[in-house]
mmCIF file of C-alpha atoms and ligand atoms in Angstrom:
data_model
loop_
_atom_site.group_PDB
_atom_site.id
_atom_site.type_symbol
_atom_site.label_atom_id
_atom_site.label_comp_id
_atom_site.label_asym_id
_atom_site.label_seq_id
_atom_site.Cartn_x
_atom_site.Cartn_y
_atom_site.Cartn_z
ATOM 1 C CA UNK A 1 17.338 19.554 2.657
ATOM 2 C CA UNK A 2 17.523 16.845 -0.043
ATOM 3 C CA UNK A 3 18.172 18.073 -3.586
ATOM 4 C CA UNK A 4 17.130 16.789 -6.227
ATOM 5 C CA UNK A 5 14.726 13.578 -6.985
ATOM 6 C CA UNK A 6 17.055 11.294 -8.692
ATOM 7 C CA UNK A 7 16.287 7.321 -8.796
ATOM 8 C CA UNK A 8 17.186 6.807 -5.254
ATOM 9 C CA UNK A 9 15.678 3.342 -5.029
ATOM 10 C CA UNK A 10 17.739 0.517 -6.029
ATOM 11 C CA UNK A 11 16.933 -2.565 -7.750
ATOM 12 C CA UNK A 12 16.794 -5.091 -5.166
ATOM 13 C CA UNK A 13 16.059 -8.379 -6.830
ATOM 14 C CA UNK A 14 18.538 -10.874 -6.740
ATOM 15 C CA UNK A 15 19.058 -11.072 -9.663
ATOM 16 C CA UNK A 16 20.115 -7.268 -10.328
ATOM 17 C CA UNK A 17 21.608 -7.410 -6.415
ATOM 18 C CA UNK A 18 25.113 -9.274 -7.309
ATOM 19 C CA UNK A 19 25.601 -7.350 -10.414
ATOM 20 C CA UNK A 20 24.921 -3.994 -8.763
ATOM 21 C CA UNK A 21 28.163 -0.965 -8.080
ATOM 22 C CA UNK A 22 28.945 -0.566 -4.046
ATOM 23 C CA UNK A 23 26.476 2.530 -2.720
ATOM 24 C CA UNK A 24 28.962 5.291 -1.294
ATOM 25 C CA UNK A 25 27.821 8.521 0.482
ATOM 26 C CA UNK A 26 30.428 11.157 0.730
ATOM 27 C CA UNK A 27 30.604 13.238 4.503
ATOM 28 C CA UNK A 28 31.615 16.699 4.324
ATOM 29 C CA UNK A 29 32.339 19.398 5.857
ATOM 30 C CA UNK A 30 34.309 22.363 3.544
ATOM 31 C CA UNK A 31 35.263 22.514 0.476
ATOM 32 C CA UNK A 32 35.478 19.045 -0.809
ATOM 33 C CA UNK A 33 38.623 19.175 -3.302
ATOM 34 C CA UNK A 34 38.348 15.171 -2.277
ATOM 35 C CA UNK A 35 34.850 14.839 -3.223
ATOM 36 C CA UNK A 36 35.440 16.148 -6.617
ATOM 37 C CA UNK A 37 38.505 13.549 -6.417
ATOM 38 C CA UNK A 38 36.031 10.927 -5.977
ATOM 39 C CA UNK A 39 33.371 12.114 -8.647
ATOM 40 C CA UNK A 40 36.467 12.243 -11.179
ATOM 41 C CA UNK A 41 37.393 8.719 -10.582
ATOM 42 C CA UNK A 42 33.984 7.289 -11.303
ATOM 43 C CA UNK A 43 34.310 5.530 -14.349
ATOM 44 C CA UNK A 44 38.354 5.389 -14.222
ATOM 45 C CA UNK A 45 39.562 4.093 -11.025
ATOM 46 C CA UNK A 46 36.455 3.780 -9.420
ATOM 47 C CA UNK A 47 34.752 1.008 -11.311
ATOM 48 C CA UNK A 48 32.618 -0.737 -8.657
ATOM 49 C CA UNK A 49 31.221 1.829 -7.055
ATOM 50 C CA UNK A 50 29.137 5.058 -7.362
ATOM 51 C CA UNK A 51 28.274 8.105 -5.383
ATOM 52 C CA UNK A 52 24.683 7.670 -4.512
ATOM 53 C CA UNK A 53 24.845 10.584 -1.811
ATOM 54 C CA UNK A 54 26.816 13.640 -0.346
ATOM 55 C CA UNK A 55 25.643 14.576 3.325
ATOM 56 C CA UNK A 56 27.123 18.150 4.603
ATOM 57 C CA UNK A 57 27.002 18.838 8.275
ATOM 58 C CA UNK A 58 27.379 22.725 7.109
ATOM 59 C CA UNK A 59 25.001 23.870 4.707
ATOM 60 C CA UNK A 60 27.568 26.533 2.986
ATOM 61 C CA UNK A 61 29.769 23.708 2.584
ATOM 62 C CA UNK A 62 31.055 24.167 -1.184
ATOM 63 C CA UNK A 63 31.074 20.466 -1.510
ATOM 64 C CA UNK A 64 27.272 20.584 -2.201
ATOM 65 C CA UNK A 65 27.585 22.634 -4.757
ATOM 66 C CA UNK A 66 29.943 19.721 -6.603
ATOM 67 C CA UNK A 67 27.491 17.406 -5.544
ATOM 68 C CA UNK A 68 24.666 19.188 -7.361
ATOM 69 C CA UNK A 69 26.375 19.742 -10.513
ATOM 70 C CA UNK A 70 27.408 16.382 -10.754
ATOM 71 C CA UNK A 71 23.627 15.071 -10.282
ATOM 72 C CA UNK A 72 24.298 13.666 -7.121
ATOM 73 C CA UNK A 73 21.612 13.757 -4.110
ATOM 74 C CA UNK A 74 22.773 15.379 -1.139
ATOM 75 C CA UNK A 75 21.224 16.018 2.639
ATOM 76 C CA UNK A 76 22.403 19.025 5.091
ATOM 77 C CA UNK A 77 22.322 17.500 8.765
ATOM 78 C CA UNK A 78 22.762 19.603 11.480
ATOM 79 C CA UNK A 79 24.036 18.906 14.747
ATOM 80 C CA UNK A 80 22.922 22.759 16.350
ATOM 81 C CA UNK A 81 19.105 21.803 14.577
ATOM 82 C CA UNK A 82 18.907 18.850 15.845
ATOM 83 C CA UNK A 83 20.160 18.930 19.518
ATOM 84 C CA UNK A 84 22.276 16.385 20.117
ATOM 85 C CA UNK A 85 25.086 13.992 19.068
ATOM 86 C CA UNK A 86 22.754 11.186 19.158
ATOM 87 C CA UNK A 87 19.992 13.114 17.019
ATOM 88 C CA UNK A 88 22.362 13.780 14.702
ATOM 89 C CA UNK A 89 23.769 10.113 13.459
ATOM 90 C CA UNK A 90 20.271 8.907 13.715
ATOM 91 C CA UNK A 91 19.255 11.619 10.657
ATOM 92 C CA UNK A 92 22.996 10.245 8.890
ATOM 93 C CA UNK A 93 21.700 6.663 9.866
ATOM 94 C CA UNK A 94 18.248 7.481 8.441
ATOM 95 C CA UNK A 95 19.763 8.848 5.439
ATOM 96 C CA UNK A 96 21.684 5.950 4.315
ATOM 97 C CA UNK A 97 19.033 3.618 4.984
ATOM 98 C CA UNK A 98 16.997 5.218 2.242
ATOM 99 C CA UNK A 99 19.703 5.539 0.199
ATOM 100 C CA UNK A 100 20.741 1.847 0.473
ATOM 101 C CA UNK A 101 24.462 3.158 1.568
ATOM 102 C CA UNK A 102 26.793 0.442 0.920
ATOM 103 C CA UNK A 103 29.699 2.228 2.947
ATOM 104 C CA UNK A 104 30.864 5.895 3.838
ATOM 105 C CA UNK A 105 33.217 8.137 2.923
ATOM 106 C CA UNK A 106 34.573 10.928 5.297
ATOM 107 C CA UNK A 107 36.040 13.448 2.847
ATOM 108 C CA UNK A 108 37.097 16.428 5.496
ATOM 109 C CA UNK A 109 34.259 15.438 7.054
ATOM 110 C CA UNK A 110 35.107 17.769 10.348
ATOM 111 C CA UNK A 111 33.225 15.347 13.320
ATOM 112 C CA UNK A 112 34.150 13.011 15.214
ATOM 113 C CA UNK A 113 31.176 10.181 15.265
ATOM 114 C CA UNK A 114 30.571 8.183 18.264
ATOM 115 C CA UNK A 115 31.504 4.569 19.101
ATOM 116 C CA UNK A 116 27.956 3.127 18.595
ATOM 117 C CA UNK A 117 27.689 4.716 14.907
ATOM 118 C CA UNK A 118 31.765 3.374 14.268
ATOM 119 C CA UNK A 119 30.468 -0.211 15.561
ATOM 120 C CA UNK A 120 27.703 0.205 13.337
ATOM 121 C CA UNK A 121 29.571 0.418 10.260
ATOM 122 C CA UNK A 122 32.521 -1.388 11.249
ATOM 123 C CA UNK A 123 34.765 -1.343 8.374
ATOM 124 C CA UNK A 124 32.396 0.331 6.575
ATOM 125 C CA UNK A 125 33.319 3.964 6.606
ATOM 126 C CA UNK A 126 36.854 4.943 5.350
ATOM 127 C CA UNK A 127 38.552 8.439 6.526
ATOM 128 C CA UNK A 128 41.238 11.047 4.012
ATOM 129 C CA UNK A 129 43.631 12.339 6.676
ATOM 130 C CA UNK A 130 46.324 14.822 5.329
ATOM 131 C CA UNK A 131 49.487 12.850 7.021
ATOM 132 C CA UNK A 132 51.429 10.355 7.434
ATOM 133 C CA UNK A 133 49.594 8.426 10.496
ATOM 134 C CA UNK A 134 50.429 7.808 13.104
ATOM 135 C CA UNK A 135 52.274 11.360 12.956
ATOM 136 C CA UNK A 136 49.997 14.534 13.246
ATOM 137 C CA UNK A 137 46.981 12.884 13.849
ATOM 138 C CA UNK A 138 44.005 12.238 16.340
ATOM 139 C CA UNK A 139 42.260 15.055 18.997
ATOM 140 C CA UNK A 140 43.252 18.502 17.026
ATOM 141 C CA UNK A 141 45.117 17.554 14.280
ATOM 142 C CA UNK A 142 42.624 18.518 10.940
ATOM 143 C CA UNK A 143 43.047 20.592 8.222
ATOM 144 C CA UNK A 144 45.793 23.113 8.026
ATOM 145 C CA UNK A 145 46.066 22.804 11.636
ATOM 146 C CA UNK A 146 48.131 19.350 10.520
ATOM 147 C CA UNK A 147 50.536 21.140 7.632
ATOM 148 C CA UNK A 148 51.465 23.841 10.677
ATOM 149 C CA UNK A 149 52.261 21.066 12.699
ATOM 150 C CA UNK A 150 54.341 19.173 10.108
ATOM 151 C CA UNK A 151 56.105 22.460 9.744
ATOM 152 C CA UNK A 152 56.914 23.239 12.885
ATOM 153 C CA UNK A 153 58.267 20.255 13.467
ATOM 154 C CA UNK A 154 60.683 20.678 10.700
ATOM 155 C CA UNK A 155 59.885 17.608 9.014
ATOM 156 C CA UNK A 156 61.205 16.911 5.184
ATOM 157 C CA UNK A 157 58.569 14.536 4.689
ATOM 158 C CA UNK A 158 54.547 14.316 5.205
ATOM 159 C CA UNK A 159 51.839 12.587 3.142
ATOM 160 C CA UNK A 160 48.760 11.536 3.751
ATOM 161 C CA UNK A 161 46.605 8.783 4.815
ATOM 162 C CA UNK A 162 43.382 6.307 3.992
ATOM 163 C CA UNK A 163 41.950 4.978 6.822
ATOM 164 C CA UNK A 164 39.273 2.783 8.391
ATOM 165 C CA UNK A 165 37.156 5.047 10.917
ATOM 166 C CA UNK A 166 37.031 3.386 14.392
ATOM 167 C CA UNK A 167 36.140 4.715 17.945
ATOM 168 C CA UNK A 168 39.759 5.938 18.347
ATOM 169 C CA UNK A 169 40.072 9.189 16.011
ATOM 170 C CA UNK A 170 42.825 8.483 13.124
ATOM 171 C CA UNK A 171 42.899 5.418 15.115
ATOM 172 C CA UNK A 172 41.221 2.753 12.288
ATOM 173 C CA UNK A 173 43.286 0.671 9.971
ATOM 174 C CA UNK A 174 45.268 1.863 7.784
ATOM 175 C CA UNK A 175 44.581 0.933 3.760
ATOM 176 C CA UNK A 176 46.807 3.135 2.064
ATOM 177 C CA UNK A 177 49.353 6.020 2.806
ATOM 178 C CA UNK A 178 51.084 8.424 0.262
ATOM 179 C CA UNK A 179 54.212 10.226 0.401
ATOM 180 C CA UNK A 180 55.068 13.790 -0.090
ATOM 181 C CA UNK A 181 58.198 15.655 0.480
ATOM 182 C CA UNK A 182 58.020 19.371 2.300
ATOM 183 C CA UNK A 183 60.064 21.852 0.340
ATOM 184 C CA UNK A 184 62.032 24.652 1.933
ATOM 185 C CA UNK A 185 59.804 27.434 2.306
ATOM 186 C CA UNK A 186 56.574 25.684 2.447
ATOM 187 C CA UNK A 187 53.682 27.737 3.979
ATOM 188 C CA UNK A 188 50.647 25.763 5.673
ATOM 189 C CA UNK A 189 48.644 26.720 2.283
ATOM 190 C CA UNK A 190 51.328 25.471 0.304
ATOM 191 C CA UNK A 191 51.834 22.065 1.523
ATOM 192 C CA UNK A 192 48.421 21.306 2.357
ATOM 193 C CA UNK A 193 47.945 21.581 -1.806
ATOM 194 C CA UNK A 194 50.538 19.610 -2.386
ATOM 195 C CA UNK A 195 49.371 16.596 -0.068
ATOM 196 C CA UNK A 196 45.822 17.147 -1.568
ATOM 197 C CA UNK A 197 47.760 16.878 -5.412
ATOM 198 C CA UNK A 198 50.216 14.486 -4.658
ATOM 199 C CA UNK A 199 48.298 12.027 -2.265
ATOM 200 C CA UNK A 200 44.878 12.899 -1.029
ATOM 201 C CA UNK A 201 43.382 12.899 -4.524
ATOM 202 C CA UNK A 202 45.068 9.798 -5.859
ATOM 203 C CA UNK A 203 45.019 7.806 -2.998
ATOM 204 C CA UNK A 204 41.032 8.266 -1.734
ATOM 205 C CA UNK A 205 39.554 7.116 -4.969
ATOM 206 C CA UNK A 206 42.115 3.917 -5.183
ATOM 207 C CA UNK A 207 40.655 3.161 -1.163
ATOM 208 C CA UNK A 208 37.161 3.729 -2.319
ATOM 209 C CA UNK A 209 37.517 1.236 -5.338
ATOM 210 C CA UNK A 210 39.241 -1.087 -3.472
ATOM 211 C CA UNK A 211 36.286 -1.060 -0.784
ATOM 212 C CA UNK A 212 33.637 -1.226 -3.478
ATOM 213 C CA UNK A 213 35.356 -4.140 -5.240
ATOM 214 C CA UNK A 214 35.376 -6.022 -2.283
ATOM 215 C CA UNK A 215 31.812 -5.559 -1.314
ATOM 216 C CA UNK A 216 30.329 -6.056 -4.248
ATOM 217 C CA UNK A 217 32.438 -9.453 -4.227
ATOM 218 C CA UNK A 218 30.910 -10.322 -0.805
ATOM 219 C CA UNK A 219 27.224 -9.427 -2.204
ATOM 220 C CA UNK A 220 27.490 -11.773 -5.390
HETATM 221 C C1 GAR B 1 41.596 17.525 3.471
HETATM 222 O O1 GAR B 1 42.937 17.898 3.469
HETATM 223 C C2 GAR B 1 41.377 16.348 4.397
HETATM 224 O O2 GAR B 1 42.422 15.430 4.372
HETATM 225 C C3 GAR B 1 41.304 17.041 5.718
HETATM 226 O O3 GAR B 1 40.547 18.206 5.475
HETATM 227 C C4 GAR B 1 40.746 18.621 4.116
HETATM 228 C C5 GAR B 1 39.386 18.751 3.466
HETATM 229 O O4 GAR B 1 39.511 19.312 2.186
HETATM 230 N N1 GAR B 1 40.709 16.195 6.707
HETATM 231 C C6 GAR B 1 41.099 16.169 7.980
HETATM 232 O O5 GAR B 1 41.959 16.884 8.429
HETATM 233 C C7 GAR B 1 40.370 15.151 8.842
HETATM 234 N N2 GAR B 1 41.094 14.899 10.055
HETATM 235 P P1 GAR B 1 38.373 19.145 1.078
HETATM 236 O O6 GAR B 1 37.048 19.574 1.709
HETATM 237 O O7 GAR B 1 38.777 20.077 -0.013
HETATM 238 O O8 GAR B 1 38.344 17.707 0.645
#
């Protein structure tokens, strides 16, 4: 499913090709609190880039209904339709291609992606993680699941994380990490919105401008 039929071809003279904002698609997965981070910031923080393209590996994923009202394009792939791991990055690949994707944004984007699509956009695709890595992260550690752990743990502090995607998961490069403290009481629910308020949301837009100012500096 692609919605809408929005000028998806970009000017590729040279002339307009220096000039031109980064091309970002947004991965998803839920709700996408972070994607409507990112739209926000277009315009403020995010000044070299723009949101060309949201794809949603669920298709009741809320996310694509921010996407639409927003005006931006978006693409359900389906791992279940499409049979196979390898099926399903070649419909992501196929999907930036004609989108001109720049680099990607996994905004609880709930997959791990193989080693050959990682290599493929090495340094390319940037990851929101809701701690403070290298604590609570990798194999089994998304979502709430990560706020129960930092809990448990009775930890005073937690945070969150922007991170380059490589073949280890949560394993990348880390661009930029946020505190936030945990308050007695917390619940799961609780301190996951408080790491989305306090860090997620402030922190993924600052990543994805950084990223965008830098390749559009390598394309002039
Ligand atoms: C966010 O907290 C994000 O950091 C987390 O899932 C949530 C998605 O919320 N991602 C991971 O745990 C990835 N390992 P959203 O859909 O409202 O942005």
């Amino acid at each position: 499913m692609v919605g809408g039929a929005k000028s998806t071809v970009p000017d590729s003279s040279p002339a307009a090709a220096g000039g031109r904002k980064t091309r970002i698609a947004v991965l998803v997965s839920g709700g996408g609190t972070n994607l409507q981070a990112l739209i926000d910031a277009q315009g403020s923080v995010i000044t070299d880039g723009e949101i060309v393209l949201v794809i949603a590996n669920n298709s009741k994923a809320y996310a694509l209904e921010r996407a639409a009202k927003a005006g931006i394009d978006s693409a359900v792939i389906l791992k279940k339709e499409l049979g196979s791991q390898e099926a399903f990055e070649a419909a992501i690949i196929g999907k930036l291609e004609e989108y001109d994707v720049d680099f990607l944004i996994l905004a609880g984007f709930m997959t791990i992606l193989s080693e050959d699509f990682t290599r493929r956009y090495e340094k390319r695709i940037i990851n929101v993680h809701p701690s403070l890595i290298p604590r609570f992260c990798g194999e089994g550690f998304y979502g709430l699941k990560v706020h129960e752990a930092v809990l448990a743990a009775g930890e005073t502090v937690t945070g969150a994380t922007v991170h380059f995607v490589n073949e280890i998961p949560d394993g990348g490069e880390i661009i930029l990490q946020k505190e936030v403290a945990v308050q007695p009481g917390d619940t799961p629910e609780v301190l996951q919105k408080r790491v989305m308020e306090q860090a997620e949301w402030i922190i993924l837009p600052r990543a994805a401008q950084m990223l965008s100012e830098k390749l559009k500096k390598e394309r002039a």
